[in-house]
Coordinates of N, CA and C and ligand atoms in Angstrom, one line a residue:
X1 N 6.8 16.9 4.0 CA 5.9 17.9 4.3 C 4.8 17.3 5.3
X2 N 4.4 18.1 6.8 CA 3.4 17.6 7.6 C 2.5 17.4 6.7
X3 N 1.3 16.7 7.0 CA 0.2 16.9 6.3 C -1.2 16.0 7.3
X4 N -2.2 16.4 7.1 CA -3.2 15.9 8.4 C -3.9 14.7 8.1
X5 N -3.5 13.8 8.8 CA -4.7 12.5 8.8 C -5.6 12.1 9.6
X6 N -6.8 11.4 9.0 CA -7.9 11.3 9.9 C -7.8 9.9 9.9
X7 N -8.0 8.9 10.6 CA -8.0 7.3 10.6 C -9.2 7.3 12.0
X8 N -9.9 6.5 10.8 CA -11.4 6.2 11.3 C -11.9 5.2 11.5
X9 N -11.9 4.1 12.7 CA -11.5 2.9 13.0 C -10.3 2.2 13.2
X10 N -10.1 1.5 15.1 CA -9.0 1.6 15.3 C -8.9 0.0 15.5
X11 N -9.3 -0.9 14.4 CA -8.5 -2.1 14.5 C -7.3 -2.3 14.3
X12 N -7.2 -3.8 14.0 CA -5.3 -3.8 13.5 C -5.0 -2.7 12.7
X13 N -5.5 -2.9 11.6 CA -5.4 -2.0 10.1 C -5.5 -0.5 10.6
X14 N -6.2 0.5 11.4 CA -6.3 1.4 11.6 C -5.5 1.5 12.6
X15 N -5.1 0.9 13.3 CA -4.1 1.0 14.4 C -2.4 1.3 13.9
X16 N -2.6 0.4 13.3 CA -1.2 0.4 12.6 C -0.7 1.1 11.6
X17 N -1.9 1.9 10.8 CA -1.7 3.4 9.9 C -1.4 4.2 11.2
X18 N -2.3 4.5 12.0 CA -2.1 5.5 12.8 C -0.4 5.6 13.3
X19 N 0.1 4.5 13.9 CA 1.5 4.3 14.5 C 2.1 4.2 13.5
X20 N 2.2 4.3 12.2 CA 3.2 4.3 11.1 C 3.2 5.9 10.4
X21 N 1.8 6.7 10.7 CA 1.7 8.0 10.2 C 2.6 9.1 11.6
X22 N 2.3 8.4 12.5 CA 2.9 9.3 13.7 C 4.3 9.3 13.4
X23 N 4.6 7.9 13.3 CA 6.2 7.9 13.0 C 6.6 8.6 12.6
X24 N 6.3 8.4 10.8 CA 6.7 9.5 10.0 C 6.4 11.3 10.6
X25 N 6.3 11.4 11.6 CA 6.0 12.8 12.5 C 4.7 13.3 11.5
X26 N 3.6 13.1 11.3 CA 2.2 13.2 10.3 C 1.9 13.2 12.1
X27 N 0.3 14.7 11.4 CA 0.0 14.8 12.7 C -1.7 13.6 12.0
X28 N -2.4 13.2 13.4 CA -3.1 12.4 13.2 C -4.3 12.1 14.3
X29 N -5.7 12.4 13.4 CA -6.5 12.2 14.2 C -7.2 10.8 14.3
X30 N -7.3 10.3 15.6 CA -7.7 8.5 15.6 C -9.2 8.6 16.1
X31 N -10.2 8.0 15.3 CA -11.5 8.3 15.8 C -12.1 6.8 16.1
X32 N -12.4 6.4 17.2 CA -13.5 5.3 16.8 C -14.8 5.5 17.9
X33 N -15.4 4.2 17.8 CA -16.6 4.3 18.4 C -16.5 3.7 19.9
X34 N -15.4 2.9 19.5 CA -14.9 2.0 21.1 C -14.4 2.5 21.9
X35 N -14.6 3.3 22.9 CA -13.1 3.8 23.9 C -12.0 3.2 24.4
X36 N -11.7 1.9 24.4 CA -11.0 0.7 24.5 C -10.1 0.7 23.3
X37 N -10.6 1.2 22.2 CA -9.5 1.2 21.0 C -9.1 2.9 21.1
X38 N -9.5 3.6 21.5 CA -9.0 4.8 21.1 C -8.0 5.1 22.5
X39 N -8.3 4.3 23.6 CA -7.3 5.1 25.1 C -6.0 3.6 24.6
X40 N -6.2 2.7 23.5 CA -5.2 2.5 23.1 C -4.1 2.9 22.6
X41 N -4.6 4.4 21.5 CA -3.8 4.5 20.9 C -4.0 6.8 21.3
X42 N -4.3 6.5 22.5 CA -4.8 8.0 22.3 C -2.5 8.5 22.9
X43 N -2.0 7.8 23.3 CA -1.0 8.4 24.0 C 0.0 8.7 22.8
X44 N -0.5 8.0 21.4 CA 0.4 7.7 20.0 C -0.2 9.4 19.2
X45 N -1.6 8.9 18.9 CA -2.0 10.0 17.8 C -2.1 11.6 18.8
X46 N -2.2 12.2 17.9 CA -2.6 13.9 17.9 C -3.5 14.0 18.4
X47 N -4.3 13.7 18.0 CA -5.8 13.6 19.3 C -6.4 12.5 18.9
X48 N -7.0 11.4 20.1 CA -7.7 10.7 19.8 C -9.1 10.7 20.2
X49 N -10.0 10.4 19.6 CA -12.0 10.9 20.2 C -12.6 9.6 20.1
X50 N -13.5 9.7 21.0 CA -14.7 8.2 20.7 C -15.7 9.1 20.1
X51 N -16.3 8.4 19.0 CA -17.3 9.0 18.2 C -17.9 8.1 17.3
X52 N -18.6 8.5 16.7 CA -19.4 7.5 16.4 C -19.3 8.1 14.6
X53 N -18.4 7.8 13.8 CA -18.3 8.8 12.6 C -19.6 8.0 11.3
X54 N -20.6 7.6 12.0 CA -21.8 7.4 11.1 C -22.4 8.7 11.1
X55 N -22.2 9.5 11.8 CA -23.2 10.6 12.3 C -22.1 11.9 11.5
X56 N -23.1 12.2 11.0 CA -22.4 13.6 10.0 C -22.1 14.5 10.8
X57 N -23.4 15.1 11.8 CA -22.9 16.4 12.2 C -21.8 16.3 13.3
X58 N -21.1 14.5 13.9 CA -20.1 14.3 14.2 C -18.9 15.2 13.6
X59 N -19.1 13.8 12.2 CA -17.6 14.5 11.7 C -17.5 16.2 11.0
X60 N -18.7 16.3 11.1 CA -18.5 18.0 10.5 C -17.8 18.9 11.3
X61 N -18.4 18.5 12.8 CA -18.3 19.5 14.1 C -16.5 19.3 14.1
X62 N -16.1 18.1 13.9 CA -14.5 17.8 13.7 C -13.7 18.7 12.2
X63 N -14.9 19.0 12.0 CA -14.0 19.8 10.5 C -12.9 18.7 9.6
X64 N -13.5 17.8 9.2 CA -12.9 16.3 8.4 C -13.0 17.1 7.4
X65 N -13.6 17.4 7.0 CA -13.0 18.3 5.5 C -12.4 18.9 5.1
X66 N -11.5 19.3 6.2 CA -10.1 20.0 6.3 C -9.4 19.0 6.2
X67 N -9.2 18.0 6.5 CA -8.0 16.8 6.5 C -7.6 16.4 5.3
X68 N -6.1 16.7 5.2 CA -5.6 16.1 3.8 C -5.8 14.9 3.4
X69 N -5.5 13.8 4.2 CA -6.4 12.4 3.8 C -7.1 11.8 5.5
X70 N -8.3 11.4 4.4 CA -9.2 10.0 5.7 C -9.0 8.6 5.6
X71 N -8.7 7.6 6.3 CA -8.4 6.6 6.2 C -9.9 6.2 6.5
X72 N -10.4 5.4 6.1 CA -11.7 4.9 6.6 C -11.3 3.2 6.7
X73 N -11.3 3.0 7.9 CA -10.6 1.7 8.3 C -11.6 0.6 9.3
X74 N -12.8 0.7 9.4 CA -13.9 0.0 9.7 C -13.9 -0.8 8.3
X75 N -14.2 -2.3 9.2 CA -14.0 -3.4 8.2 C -15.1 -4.4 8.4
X76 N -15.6 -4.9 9.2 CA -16.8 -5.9 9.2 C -18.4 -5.3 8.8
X77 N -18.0 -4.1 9.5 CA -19.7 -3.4 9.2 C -19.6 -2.3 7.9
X78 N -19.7 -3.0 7.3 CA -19.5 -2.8 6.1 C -20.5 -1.5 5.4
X79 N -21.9 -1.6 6.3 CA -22.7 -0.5 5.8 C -22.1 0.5 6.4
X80 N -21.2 0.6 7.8 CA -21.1 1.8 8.3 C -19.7 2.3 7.4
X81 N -18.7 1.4 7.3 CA -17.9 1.6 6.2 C -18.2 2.8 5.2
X82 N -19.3 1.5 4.7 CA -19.9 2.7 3.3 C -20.2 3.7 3.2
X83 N -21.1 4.1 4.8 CA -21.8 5.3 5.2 C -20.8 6.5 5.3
X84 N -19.7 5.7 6.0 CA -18.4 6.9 6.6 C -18.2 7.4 5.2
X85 N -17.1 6.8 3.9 CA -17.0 6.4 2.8 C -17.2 8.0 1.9
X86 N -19.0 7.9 2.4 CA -19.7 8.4 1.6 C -19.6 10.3 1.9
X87 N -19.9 10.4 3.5 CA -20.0 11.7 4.1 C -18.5 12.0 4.3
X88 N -17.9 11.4 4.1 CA -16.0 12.3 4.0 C -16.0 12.6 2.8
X89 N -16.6 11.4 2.1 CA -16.7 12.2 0.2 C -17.1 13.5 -0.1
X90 N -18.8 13.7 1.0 CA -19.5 15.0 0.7 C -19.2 16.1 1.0
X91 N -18.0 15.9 2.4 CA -17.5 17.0 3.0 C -16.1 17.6 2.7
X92 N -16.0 16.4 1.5 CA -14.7 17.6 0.7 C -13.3 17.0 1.3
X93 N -13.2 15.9 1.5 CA -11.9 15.4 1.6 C -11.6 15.2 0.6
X94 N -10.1 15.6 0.2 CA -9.7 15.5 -1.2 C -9.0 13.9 -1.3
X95 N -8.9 13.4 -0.3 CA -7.8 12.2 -0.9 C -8.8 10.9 0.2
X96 N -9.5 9.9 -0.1 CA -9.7 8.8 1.3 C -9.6 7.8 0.3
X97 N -8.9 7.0 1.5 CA -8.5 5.4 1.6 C -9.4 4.6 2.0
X98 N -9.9 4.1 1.7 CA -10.9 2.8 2.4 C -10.7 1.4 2.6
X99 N -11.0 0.7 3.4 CA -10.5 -0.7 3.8 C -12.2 -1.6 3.0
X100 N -11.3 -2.2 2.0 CA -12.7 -3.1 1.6 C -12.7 -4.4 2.4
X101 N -13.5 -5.6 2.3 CA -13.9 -6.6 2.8 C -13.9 -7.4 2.2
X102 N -14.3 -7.3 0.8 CA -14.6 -8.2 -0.8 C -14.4 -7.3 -2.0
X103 N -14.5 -7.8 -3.1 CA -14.5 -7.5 -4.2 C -15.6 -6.3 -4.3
X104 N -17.1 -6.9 -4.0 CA -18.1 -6.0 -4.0 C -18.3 -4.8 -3.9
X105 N -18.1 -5.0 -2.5 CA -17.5 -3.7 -1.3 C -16.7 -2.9 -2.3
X106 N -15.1 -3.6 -2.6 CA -14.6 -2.2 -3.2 C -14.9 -2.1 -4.4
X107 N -15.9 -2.3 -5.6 CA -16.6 -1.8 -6.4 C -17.9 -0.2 -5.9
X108 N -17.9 -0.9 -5.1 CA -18.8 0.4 -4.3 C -18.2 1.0 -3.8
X109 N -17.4 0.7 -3.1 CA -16.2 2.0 -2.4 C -15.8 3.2 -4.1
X110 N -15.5 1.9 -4.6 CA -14.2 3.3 -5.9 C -16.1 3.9 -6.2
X111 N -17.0 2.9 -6.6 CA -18.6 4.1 -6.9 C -18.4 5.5 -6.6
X112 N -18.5 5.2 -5.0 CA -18.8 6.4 -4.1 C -17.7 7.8 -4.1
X113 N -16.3 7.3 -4.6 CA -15.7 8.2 -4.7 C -14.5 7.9 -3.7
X114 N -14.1 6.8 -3.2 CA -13.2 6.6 -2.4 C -11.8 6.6 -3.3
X115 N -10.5 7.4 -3.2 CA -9.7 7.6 -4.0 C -8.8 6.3 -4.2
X116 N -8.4 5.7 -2.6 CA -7.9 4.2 -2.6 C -8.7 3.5 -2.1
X117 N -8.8 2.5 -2.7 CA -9.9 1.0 -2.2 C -8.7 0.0 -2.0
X118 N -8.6 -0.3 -0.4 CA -7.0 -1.4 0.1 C -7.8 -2.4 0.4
X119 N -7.7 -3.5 0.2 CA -7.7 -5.0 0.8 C -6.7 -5.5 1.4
X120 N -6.4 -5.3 2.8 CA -5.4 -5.9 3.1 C -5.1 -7.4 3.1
X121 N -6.3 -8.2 3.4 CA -6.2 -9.3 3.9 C -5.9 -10.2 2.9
X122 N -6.3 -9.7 1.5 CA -6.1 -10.4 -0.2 C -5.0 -9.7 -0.2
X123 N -4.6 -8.8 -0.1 CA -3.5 -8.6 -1.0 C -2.2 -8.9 0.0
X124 N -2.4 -8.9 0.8 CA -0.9 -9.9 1.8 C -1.3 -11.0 1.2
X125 N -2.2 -11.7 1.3 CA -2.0 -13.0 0.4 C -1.8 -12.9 -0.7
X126 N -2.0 -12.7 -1.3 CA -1.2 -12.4 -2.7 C 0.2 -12.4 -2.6
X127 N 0.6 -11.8 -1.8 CA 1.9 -11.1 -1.4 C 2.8 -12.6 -1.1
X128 N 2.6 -12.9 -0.2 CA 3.4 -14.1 0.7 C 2.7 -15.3 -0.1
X129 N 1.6 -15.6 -1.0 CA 1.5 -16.4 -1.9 C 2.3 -16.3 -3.6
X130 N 2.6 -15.2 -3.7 CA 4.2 -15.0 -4.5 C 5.4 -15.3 -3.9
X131 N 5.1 -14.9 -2.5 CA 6.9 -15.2 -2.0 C 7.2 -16.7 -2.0
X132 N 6.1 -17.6 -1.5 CA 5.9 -18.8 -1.0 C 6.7 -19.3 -2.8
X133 N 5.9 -19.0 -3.8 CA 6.1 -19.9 -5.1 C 7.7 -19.5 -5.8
X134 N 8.1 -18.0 -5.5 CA 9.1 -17.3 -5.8 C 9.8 -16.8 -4.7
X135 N 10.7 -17.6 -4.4 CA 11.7 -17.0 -3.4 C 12.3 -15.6 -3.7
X136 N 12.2 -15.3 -5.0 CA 13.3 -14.0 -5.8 C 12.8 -12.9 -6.0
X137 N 11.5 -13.1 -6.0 CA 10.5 -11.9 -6.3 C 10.4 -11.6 -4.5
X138 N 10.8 -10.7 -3.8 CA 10.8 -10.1 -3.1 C 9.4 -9.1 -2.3
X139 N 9.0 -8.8 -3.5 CA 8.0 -7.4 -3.3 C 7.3 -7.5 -4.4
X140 N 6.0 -7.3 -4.2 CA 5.2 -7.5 -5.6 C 4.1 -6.7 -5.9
X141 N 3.7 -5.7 -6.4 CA 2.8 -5.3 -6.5 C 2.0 -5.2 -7.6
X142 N 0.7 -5.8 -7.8 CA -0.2 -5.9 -9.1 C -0.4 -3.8 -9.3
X143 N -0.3 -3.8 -10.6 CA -0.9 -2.2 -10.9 C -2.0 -2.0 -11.8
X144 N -1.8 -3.5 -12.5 CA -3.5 -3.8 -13.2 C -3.2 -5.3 -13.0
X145 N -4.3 -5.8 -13.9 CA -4.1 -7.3 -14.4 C -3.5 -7.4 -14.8
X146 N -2.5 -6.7 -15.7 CA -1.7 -7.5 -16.4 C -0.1 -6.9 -16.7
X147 N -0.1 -5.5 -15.6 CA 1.5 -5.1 -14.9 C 1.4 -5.0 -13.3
X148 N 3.3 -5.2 -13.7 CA 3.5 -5.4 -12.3 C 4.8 -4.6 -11.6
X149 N 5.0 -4.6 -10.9 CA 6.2 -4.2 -10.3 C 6.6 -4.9 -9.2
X150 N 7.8 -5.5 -9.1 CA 8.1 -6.5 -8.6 C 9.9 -6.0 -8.2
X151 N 9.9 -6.6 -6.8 CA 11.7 -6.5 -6.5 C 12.1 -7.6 -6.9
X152 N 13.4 -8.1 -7.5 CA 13.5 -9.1 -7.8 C 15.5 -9.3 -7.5
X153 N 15.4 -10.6 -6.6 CA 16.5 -10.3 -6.1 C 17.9 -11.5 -7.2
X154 N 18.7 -10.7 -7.6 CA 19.5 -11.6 -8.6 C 20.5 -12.7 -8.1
X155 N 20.4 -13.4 -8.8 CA 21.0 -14.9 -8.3 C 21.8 -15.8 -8.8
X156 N 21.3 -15.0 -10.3 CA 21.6 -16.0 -11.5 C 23.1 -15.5 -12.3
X157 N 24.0 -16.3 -12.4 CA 25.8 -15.6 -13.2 C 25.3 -15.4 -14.2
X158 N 23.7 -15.5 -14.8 CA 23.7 -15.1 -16.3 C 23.3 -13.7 -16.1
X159 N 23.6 -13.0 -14.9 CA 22.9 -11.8 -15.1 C 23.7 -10.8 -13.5
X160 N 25.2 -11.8 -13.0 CA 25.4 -10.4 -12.1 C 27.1 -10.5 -12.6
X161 N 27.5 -9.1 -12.2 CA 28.9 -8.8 -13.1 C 28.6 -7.9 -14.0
X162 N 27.0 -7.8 -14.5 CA 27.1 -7.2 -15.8 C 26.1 -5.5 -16.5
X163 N 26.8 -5.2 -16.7 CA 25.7 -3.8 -16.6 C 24.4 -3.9 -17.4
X164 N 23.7 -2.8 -17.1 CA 22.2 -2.7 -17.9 C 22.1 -3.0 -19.0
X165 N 23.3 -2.2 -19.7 CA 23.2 -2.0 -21.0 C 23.3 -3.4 -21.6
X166 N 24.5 -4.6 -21.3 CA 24.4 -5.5 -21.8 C 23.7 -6.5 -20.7
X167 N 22.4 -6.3 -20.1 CA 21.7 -7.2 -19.6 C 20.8 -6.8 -20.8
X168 N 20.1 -5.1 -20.9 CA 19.3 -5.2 -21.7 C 17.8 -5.5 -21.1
X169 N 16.8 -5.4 -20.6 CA 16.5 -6.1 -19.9 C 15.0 -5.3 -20.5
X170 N 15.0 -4.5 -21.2 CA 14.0 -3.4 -22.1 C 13.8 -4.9 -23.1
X171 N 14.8 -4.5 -24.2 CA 14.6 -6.0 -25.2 C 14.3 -6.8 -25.0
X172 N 15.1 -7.9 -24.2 CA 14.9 -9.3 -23.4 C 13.3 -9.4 -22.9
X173 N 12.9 -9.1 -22.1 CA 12.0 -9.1 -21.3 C 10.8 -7.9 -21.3
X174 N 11.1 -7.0 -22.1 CA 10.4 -5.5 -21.8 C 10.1 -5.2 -20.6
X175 N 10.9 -5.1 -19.7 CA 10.7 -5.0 -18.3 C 11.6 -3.3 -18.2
X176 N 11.8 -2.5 -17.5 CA 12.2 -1.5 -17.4 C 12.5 -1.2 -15.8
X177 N 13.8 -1.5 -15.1 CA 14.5 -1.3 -14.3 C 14.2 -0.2 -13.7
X178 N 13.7 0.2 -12.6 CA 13.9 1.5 -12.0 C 14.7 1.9 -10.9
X179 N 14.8 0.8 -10.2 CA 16.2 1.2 -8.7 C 17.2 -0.4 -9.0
X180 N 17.8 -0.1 -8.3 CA 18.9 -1.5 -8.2 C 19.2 -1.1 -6.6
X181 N 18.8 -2.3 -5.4 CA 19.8 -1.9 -4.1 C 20.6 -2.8 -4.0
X182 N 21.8 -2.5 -3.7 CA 22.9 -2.8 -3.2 C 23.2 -2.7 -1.7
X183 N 22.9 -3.8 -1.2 CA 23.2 -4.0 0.6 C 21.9 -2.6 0.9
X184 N 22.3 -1.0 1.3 CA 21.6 -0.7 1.9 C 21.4 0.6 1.1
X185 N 22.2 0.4 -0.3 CA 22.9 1.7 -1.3 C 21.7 1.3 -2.4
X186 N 20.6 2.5 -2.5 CA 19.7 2.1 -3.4 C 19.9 2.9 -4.8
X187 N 19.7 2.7 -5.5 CA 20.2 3.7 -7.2 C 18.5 4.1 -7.8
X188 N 18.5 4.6 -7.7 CA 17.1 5.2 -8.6 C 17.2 5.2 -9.6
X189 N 16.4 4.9 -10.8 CA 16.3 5.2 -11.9 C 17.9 4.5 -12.3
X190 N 18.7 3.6 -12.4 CA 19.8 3.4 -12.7 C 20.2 3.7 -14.6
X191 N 21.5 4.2 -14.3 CA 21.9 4.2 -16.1 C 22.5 2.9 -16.3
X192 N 22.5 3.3 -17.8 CA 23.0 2.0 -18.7 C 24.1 1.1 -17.6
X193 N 25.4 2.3 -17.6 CA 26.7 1.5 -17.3 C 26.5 0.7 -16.0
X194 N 25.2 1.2 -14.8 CA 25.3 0.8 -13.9 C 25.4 -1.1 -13.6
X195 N 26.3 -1.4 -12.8 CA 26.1 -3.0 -12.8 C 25.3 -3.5 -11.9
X196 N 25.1 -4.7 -12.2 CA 24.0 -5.4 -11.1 C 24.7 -6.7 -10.4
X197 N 25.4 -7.0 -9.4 CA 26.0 -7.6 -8.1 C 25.2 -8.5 -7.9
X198 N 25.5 -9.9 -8.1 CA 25.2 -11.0 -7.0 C 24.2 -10.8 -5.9
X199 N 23.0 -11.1 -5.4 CA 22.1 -10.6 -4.8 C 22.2 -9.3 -4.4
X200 N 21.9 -8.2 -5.5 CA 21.0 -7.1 -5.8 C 20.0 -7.1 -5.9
X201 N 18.9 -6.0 -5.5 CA 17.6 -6.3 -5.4 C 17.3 -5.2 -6.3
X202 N 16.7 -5.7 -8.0 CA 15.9 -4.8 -9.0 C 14.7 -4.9 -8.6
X203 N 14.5 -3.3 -8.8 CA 13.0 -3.0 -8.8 C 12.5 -3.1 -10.5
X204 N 11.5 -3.8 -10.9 CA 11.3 -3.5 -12.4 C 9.7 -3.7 -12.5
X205 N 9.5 -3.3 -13.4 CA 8.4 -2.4 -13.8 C 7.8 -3.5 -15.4
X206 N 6.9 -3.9 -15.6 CA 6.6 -4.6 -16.5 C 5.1 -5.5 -16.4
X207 N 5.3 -6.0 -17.9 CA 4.0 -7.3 -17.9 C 3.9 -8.3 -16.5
X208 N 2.9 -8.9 -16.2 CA 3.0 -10.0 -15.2 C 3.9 -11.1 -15.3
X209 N 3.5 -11.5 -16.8 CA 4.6 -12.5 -17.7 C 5.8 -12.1 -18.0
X210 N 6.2 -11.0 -18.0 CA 7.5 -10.6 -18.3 C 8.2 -10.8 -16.5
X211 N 7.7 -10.1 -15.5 CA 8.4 -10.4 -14.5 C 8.3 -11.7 -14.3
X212 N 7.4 -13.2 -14.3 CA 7.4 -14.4 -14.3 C 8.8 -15.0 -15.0
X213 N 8.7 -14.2 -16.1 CA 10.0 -14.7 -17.1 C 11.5 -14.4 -16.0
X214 N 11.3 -13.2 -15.9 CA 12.6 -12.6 -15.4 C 13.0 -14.1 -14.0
X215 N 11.8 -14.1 -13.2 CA 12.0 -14.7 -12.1 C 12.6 -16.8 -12.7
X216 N 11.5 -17.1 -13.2 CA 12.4 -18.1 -14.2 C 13.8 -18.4 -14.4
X217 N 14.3 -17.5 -15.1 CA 16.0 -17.4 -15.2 C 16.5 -17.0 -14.3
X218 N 16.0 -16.6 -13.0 CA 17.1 -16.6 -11.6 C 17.1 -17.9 -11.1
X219 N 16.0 -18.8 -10.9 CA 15.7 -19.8 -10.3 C 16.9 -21.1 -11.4
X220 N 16.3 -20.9 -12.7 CA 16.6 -22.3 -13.2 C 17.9 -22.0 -14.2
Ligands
ATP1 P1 -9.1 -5.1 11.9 O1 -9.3 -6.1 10.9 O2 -8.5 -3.8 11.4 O3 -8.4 -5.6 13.2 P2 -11.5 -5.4 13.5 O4 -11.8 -6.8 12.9 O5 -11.0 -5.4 14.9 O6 -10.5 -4.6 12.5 P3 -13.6 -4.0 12.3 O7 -15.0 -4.4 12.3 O8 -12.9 -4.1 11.1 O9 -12.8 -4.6 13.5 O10 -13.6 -2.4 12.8 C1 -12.5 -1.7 13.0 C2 -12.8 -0.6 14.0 O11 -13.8 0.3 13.5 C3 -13.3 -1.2 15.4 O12 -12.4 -0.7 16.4 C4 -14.7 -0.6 15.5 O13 -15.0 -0.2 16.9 C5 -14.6 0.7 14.6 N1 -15.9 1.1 14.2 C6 -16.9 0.4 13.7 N2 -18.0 1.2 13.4 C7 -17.6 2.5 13.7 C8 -18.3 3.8 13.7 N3 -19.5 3.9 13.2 N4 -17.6 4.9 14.0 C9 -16.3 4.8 14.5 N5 -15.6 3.6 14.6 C10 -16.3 2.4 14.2

């Protein structure tokens, strides 16, 4: 389903929403204050404006309140961040994303009402600081402190040849399987009988320690 985006700040991070929302054919408005960043990406988005989105009767006159989501993607200036943050809150956007800086920051971001608070620059490290320690864990995404979801790619004969049912992988580990891919054939939700093949990539769903575990027995 189309649906409308606003991306508000056109650095990397707001550049690269914008050219990944277009893709997906999402229509999409790119705003910044720089003209240099927006005749960058003005030939990509739906319309692109220089503007200054500190300024309310800016984004009102744009009718941002109408947009299904705002990206608020200003990252060093942190007050203006906040400020944008705050006035997409007031004017009725139902869904905004915000780019934090620190921890701080996104404690005040989720405050104000920002629906996603993203760190990119920690959480790729995170990211490639799991891949670095774990070759097998694939993909990783924290969902609190203490679950996770993790791709985990199989390696181990104690675990390919053999279906769910007798991997088990609920008991064992309390982890709960939700796709298995095969080369480019992904299974959702897989059943019992389904088997798991010699580098397959499980998606699973569990404790932090429980996917640690799982990764463990691929390795050793
Ligand atoms: P990135 O890390 O995404 O590459 P950056 O380091 O280039 O970003 P940031 O300070 O994070 O720069 O700002 C991102 C963009 O937000 C910049 O292009 C900047 O011009 C824009 N920006 C900053 N303040 C405003 C504002 N008040 N209104 C609109 N755009 C703004």
């Amino acid at each position: 389903m189309k649906q409308n985006f606003a991306v508000i700040g056109l650095g990397r991070f707001g550049n690269s929403i914008c050219r990944e929302l277009v893709n997906e054919h999402q229509d999409v408005l790119a705003i910044d204050i720089d003209e240099t960043r927006v005749n960058a990406i003005a030939d990509v988005a739906t319309q692109a404006i220089v503007a200054n989105a500190q300024d309310e009767e800016t984004l009102r006159s744009l009718e941002i309140g109408k947009f299904d989501h705002v990206i608020v993607a200003i990252g060093k200036n942190i007050q203006a961040n906040i400020l944008v943050t705050l006035i997409v809150k007031e004017l009725g956007v139902p869904d905004i994303t915000a780019k934090a800086e620190n921890d701080t920051h996104a404690r005040v971001l989720s405050r104000i009402g920002a629906d996603h608070v993203v760190h990119p620059e920690r959480d790729m490290g995170i990211r490639v600081a799991h891949h670095l320690l774990s070759p097998n864990i694939l993909n990783y995404l924290a969902i609190n402190d203490d679950v996770t979801m993790a791709e985990v790619k199989i390696t181990s004969p104690d675990f390919f040849g053999k279906s769910l049912n007798e991997l088990n992988f609920h008991q064992r580990f309390g982890l709960t399987v939700i796709a298995i891919q095969h080369g480019n054939d992904v299974t959702v939700s897989p059943a019992g009988n389904d088997i798991v093949q010699l580098n397959d990539e499980i998606s699973v769903v569990g404790s932090t320690k429980a996917v640690d575990e799982l990764n463990d027995r691929m390795t050793n």
